[in-house]
CSV table of C-alpha atoms in Angstrom, one decimal:
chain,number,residue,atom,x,y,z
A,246,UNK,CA,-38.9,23.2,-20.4
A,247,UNK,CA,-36.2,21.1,-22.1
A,248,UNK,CA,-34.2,24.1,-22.4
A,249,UNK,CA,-34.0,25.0,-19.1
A,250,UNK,CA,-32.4,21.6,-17.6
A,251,UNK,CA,-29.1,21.1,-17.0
A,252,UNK,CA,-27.1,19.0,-19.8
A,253,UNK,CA,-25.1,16.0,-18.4
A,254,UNK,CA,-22.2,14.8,-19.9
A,255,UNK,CA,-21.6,10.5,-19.8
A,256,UNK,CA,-18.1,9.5,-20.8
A,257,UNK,CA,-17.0,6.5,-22.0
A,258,UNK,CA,-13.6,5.7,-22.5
A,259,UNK,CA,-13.6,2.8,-24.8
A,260,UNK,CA,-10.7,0.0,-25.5
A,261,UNK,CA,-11.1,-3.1,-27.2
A,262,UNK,CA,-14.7,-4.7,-24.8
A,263,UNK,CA,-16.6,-5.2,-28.6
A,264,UNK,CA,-18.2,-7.8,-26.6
A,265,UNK,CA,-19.9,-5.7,-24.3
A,266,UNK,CA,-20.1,-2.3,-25.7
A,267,UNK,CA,-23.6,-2.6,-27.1
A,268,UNK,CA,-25.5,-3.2,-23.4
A,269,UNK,CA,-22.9,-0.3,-22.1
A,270,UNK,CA,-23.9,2.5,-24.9
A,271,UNK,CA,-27.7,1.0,-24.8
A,272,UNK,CA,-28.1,1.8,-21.2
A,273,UNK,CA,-27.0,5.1,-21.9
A,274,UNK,CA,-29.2,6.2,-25.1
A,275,UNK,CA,-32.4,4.5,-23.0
A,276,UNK,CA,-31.7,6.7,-20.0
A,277,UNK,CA,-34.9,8.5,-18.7
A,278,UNK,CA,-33.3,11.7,-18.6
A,279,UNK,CA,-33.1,12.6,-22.0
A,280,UNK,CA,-30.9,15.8,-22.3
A,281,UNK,CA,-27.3,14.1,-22.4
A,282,UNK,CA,-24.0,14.5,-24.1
A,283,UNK,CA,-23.1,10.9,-24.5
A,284,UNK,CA,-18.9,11.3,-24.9
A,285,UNK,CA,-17.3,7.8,-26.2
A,286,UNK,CA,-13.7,8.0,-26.1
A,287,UNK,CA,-12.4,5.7,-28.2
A,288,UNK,CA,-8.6,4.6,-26.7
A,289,UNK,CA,-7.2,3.2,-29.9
A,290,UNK,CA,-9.6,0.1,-29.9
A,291,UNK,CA,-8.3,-2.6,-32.5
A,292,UNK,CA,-11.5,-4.2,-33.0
A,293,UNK,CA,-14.2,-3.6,-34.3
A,294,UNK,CA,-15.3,-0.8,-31.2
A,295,UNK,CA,-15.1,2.0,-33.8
A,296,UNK,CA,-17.6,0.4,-36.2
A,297,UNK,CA,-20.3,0.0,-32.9
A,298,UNK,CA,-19.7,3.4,-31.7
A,299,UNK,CA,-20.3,5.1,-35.2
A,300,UNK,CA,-23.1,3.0,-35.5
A,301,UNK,CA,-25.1,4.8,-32.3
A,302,UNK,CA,-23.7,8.4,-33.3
A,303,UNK,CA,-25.7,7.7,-36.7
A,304,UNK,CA,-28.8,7.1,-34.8
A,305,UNK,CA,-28.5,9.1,-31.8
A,306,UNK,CA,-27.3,12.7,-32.5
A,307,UNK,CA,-25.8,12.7,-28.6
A,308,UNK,CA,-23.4,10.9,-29.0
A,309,UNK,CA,-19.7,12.2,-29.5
A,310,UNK,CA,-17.1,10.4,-31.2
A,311,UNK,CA,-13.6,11.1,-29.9
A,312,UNK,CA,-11.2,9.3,-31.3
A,313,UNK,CA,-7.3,8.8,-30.3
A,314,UNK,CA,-4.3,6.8,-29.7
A,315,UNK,CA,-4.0,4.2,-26.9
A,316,UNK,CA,-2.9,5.7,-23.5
A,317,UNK,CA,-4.7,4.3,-21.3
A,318,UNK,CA,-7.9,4.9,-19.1
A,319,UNK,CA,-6.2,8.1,-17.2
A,320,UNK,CA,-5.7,10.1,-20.7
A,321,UNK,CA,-9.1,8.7,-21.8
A,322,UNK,CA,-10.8,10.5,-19.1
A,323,UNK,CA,-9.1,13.3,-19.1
A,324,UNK,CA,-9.5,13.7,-23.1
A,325,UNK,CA,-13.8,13.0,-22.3
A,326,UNK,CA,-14.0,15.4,-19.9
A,327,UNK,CA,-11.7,18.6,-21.6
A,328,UNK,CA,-14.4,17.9,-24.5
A,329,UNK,CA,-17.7,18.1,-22.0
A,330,UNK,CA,-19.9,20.6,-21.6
A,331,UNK,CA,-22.4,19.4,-19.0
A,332,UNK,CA,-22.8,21.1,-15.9
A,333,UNK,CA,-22.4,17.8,-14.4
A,334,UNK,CA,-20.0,14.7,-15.3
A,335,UNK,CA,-20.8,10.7,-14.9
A,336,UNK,CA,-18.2,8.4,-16.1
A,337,UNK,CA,-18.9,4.8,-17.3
A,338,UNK,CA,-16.7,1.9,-18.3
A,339,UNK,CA,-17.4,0.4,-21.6
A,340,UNK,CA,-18.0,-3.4,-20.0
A,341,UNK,CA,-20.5,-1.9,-17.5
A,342,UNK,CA,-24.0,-0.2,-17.8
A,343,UNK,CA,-26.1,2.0,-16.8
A,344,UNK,CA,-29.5,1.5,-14.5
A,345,UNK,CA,-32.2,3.3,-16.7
A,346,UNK,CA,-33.4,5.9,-14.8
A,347,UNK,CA,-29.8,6.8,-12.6
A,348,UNK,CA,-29.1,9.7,-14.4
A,349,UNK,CA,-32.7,11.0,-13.5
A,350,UNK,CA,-32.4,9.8,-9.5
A,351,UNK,CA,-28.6,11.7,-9.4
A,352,UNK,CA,-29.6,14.7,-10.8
A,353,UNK,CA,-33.0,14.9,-9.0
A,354,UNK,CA,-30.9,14.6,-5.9
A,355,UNK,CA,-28.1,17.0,-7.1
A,356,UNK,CA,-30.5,19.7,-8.1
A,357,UNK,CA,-32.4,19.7,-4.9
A,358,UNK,CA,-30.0,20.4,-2.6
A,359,UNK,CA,-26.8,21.9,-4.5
A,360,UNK,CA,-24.7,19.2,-4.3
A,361,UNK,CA,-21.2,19.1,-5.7
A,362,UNK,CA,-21.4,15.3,-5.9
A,363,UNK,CA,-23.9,12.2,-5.4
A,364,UNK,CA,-22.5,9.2,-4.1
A,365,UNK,CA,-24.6,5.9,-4.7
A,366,UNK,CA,-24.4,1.9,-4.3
A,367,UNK,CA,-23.8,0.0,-7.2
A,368,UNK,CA,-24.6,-3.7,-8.3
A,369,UNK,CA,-21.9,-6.4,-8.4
A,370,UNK,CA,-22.9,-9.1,-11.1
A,371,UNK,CA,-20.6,-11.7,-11.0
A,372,UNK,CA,-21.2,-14.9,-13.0
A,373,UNK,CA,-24.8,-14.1,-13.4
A,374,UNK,CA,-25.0,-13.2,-9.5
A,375,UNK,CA,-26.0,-10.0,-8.4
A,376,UNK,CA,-25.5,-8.4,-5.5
A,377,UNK,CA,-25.3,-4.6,-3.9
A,378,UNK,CA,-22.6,-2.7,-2.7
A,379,UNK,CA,-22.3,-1.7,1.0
A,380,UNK,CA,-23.6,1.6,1.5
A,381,UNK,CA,-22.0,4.3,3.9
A,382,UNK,CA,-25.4,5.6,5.5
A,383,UNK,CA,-25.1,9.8,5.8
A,384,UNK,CA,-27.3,12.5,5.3
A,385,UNK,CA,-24.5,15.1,3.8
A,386,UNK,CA,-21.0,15.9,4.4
A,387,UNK,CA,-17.4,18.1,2.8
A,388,UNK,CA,-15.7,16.2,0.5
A,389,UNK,CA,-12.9,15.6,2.8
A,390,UNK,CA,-15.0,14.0,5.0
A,391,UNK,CA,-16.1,11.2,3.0
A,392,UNK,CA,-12.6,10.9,1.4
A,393,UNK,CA,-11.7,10.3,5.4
A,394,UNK,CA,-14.8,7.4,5.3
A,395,UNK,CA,-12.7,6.1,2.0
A,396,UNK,CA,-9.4,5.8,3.1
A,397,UNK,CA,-10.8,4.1,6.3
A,398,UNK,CA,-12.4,1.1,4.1
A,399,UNK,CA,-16.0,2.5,4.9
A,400,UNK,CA,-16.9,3.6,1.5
A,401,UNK,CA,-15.8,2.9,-2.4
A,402,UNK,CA,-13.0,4.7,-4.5
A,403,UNK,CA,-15.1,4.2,-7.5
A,404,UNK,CA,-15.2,7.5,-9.6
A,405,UNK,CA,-18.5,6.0,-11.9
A,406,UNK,CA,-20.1,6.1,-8.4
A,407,UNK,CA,-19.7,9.6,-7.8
A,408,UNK,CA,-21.7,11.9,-10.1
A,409,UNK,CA,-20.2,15.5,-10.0
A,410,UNK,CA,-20.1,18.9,-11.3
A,411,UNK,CA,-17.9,19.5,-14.4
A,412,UNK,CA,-16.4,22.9,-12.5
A,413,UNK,CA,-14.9,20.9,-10.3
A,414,UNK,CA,-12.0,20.0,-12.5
A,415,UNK,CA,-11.5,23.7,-12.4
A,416,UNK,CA,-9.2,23.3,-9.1
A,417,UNK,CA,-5.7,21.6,-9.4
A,418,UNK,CA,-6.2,18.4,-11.1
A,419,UNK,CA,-3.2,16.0,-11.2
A,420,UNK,CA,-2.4,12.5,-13.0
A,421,UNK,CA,-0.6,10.0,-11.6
A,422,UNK,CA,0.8,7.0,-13.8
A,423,UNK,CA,0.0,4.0,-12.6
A,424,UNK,CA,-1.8,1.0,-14.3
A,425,UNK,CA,-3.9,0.5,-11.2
A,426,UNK,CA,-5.7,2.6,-8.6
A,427,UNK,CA,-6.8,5.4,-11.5
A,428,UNK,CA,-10.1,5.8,-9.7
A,429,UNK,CA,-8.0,6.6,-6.3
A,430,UNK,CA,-6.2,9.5,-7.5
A,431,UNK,CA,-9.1,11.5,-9.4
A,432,UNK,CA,-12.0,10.2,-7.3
A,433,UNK,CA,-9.2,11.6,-3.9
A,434,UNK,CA,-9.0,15.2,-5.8
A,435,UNK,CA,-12.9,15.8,-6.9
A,436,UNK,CA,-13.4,14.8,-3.1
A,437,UNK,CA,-11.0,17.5,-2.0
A,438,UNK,CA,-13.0,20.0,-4.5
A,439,UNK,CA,-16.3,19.1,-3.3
A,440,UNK,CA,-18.2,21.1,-0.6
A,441,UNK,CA,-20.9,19.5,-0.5
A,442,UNK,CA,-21.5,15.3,-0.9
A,443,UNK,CA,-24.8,13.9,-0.4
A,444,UNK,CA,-26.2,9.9,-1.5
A,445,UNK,CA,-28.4,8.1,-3.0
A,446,UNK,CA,-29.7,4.9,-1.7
A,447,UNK,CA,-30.9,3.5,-5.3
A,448,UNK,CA,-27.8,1.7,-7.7
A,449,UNK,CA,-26.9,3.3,-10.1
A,450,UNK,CA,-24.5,0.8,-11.9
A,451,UNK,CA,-24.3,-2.6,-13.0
A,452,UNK,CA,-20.8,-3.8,-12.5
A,453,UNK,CA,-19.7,-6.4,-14.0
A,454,UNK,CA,-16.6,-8.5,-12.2
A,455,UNK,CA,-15.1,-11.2,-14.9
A,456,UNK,CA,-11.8,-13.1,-14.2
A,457,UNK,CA,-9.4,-10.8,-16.3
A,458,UNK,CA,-11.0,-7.8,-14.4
A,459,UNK,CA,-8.1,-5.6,-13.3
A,460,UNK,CA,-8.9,-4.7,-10.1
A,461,UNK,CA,-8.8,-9.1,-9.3
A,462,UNK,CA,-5.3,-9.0,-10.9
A,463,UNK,CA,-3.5,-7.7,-6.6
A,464,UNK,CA,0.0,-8.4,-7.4
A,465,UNK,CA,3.6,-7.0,-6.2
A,466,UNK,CA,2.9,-4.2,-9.0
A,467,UNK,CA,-0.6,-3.1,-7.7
A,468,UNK,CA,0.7,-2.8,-4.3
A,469,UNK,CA,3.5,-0.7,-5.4
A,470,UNK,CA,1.0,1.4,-7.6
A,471,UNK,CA,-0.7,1.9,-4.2
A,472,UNK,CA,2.2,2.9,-2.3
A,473,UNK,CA,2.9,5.1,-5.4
A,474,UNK,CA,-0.6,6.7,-4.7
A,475,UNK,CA,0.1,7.3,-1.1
A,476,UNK,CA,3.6,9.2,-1.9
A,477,UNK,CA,1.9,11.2,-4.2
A,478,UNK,CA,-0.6,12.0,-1.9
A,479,UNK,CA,1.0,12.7,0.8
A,480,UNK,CA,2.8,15.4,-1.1
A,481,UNK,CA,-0.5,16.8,-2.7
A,482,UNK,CA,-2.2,17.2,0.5
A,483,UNK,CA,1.1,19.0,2.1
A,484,UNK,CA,0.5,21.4,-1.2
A,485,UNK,CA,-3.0,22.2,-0.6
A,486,UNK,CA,-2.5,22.7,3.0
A,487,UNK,CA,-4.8,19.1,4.1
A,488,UNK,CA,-2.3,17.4,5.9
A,489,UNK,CA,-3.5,17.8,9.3
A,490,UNK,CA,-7.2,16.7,8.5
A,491,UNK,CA,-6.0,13.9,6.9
A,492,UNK,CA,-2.9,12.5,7.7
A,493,UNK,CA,-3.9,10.1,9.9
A,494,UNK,CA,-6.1,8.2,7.6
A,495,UNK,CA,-3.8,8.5,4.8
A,496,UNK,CA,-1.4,6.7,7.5
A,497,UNK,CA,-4.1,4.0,7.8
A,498,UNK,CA,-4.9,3.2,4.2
A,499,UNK,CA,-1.3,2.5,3.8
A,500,UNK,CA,-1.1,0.4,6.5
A,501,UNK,CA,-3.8,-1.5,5.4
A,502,UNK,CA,-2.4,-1.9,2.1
A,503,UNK,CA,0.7,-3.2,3.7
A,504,UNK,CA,-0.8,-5.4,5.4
A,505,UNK,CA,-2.9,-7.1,2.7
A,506,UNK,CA,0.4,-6.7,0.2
A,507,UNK,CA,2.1,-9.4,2.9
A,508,UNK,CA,-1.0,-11.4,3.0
A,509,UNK,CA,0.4,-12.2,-0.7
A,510,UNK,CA,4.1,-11.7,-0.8
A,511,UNK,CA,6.7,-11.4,1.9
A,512,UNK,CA,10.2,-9.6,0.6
A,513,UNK,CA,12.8,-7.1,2.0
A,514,UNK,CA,10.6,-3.7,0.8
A,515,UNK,CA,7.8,-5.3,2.9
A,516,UNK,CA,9.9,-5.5,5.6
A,517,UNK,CA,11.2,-1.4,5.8
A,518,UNK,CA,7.4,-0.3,4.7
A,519,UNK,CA,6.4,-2.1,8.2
A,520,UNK,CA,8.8,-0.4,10.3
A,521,UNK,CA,7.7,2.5,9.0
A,522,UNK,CA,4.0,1.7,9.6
A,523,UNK,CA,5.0,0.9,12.6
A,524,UNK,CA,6.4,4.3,13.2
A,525,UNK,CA,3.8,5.8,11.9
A,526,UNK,CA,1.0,4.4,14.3
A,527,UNK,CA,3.8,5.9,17.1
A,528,UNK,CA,2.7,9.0,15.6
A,529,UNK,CA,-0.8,8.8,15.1
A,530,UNK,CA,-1.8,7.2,17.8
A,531,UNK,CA,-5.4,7.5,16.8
A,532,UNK,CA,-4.9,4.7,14.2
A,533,UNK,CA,-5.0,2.0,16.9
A,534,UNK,CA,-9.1,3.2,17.1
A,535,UNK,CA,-9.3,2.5,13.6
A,536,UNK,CA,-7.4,-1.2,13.0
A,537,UNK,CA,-9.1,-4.4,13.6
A,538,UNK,CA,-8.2,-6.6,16.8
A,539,UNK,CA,-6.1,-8.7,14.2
A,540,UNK,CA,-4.3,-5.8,12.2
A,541,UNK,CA,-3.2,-4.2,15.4
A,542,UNK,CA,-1.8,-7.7,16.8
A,543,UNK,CA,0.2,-8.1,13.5
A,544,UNK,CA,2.1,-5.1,13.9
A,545,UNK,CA,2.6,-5.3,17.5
A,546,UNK,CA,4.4,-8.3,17.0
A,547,UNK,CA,6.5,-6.7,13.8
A,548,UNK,CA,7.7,-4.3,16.6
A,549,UNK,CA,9.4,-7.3,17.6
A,550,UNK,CA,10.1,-9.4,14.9
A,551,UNK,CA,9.2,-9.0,11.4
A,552,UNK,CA,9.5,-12.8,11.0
A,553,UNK,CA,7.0,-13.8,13.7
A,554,UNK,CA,4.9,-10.5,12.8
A,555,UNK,CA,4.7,-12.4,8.9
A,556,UNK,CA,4.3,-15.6,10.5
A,557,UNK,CA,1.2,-14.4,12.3
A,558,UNK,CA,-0.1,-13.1,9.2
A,559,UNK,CA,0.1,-16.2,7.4
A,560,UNK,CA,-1.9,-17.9,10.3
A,561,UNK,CA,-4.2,-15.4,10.0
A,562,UNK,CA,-4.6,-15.9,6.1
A,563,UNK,CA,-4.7,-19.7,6.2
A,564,UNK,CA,-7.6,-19.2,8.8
A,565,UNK,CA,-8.9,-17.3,6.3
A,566,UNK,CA,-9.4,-14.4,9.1
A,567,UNK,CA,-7.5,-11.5,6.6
């Protein structure tokens, strides 16, 4: 019987989290579905990572040991997954962990209807508070679809939420080098591959937020990153031929990133990136469906005057209504 289920591949890129490495590669090894290729990517970790992760692979046969030089989370990935063999793929950060039996509930759910990917809520535990994600309630849908829920704010960019099939890296793959937003450009593409996206309802993650997390770090250069992201997609989506289905709310992410990058820091790039957005709702006229009553009265008033239009966002912000 053993023989006969599906292998999954886990990978783990590892960098220098000796501190919480142990409950990450624990939750793995415990899962309740046994038959696992347990990848640990080992990013050029400086401390004493490569001592813990040699430690497992002695008592767990599972586990792989990849090690390489530092490049960062992107190449990490990438190097986990070229070395897979799983018919499906779930990705874990080193300072998280595994829920025991979430390997068992996505591939139960995978299996039974031919999924290309499972989507599923995760746990938030934050200074010893936990709490679950929002979930986006559906029964199935393309992967375009729910990339179209994503980009509207209704549902996670996460890619350790999304357990998927290993062929789907099969189909124009890109990188893109930015330091944040990583999960946004491969999480946008295995979306675009997928046919077929169904959830879960159970978490399957325990996320852990600490104060040096990257992802609290929104400054000029995550912004930009973003903006980055949304060039680069923009482009990607006018090579695969998507740009009709989703231009519009491509339009909207970015003008929803704008809008929160002036929440933090008014300058002159601001400044032409909102005239643009606010040709760009001209064009997609749709997008005033989608904004809230306040988004849509901050850029009414930067077709005016991008002084009072950031003036109005400040009220906003001290109201703490943004």
């Amino acid at each position: 019987m053993e023989n006969t289920l599906p292998l999954v591949s886990v990978v783990i890129p590892v960098y220098n989290s000796e501190q919480y490495l142990d409950r990450c590669l624990q939750s793995v090894t415990n899962q309740s579905y046994k038959k696992l290729e347990i990848i640990v990517v080992n990013d050029g970790s400086v401390d004493s990572c490569p001592s813990i992760i040699r430690k497992y692979a002695k008592q767990d046969s599972r586990v792989v040991i990849i090690d390489k030089e530092n490049e960062g989370l992107v190449e990490a990935r990438k190097t986990g997954v070229s070395g897979a063999h799983g018919k499906y793929i779930q990705y874990l950060d080193s300072d998280d962990a595994l829920i025991e039996n979430a390997i068992e509930l996505l591939l139960d759910k995978a299996e039974s209807v031919q999924a290309d990917m499972v989507v599923a809520p995760f746990n938030f535990i934050e200074e010893g508070k936990r709490r679950t994600s929002d979930i986006f309630e559906f029964e199935l849908m393309s992967g375009i679809q729910y990339l179209k829920q994503i980009l509207k704010s209704e549902a996670y960019w996460t890619v350790w939420s999304k357990f998927h099939l290993r062929s789907l890296y099969f189909n124009n793959i890109e990188s893109l080098d930015i330091a944040f937003g990583e999960d946004v450009v491969l999480s946008s593409q295995l979306l675009i591959n997928s046919d077929k996206v169904v959830p879960i309802g159970s978490p399957i993650v325990d996320y852990y937020v600490y104060p040096s997390s990257m992802s609290h770090c929104l400054n000029d250069k995550a912004y930009q990153d973003f903006a980055t992201y949304v060039s680069w997609f923009d482009d990607y989506i006018k090579r695969r031929e998507l740009s009709e289905e989703l231009a519009e709310e491509l339009a909207f992410f970015h003008i929803k990133n704008t809008i929160t990058r002036l929440h933090w820091r008014k300058n002159k790039d601001t400044d032409r990136e909102m005239k643009r957005l606010v040709e760009e709702i001209q064009t997609y006229p749709k997008l005033t469906q989608i904004l809230s009553r306040r988004e849509k009265k901050i850029v009414s008033i930067y077709k005016v005057s991008s002084l009072l239009g950031y003036l109005k966002l400040l009220y906003y912000s001290k109201c703490g209504k943004i």
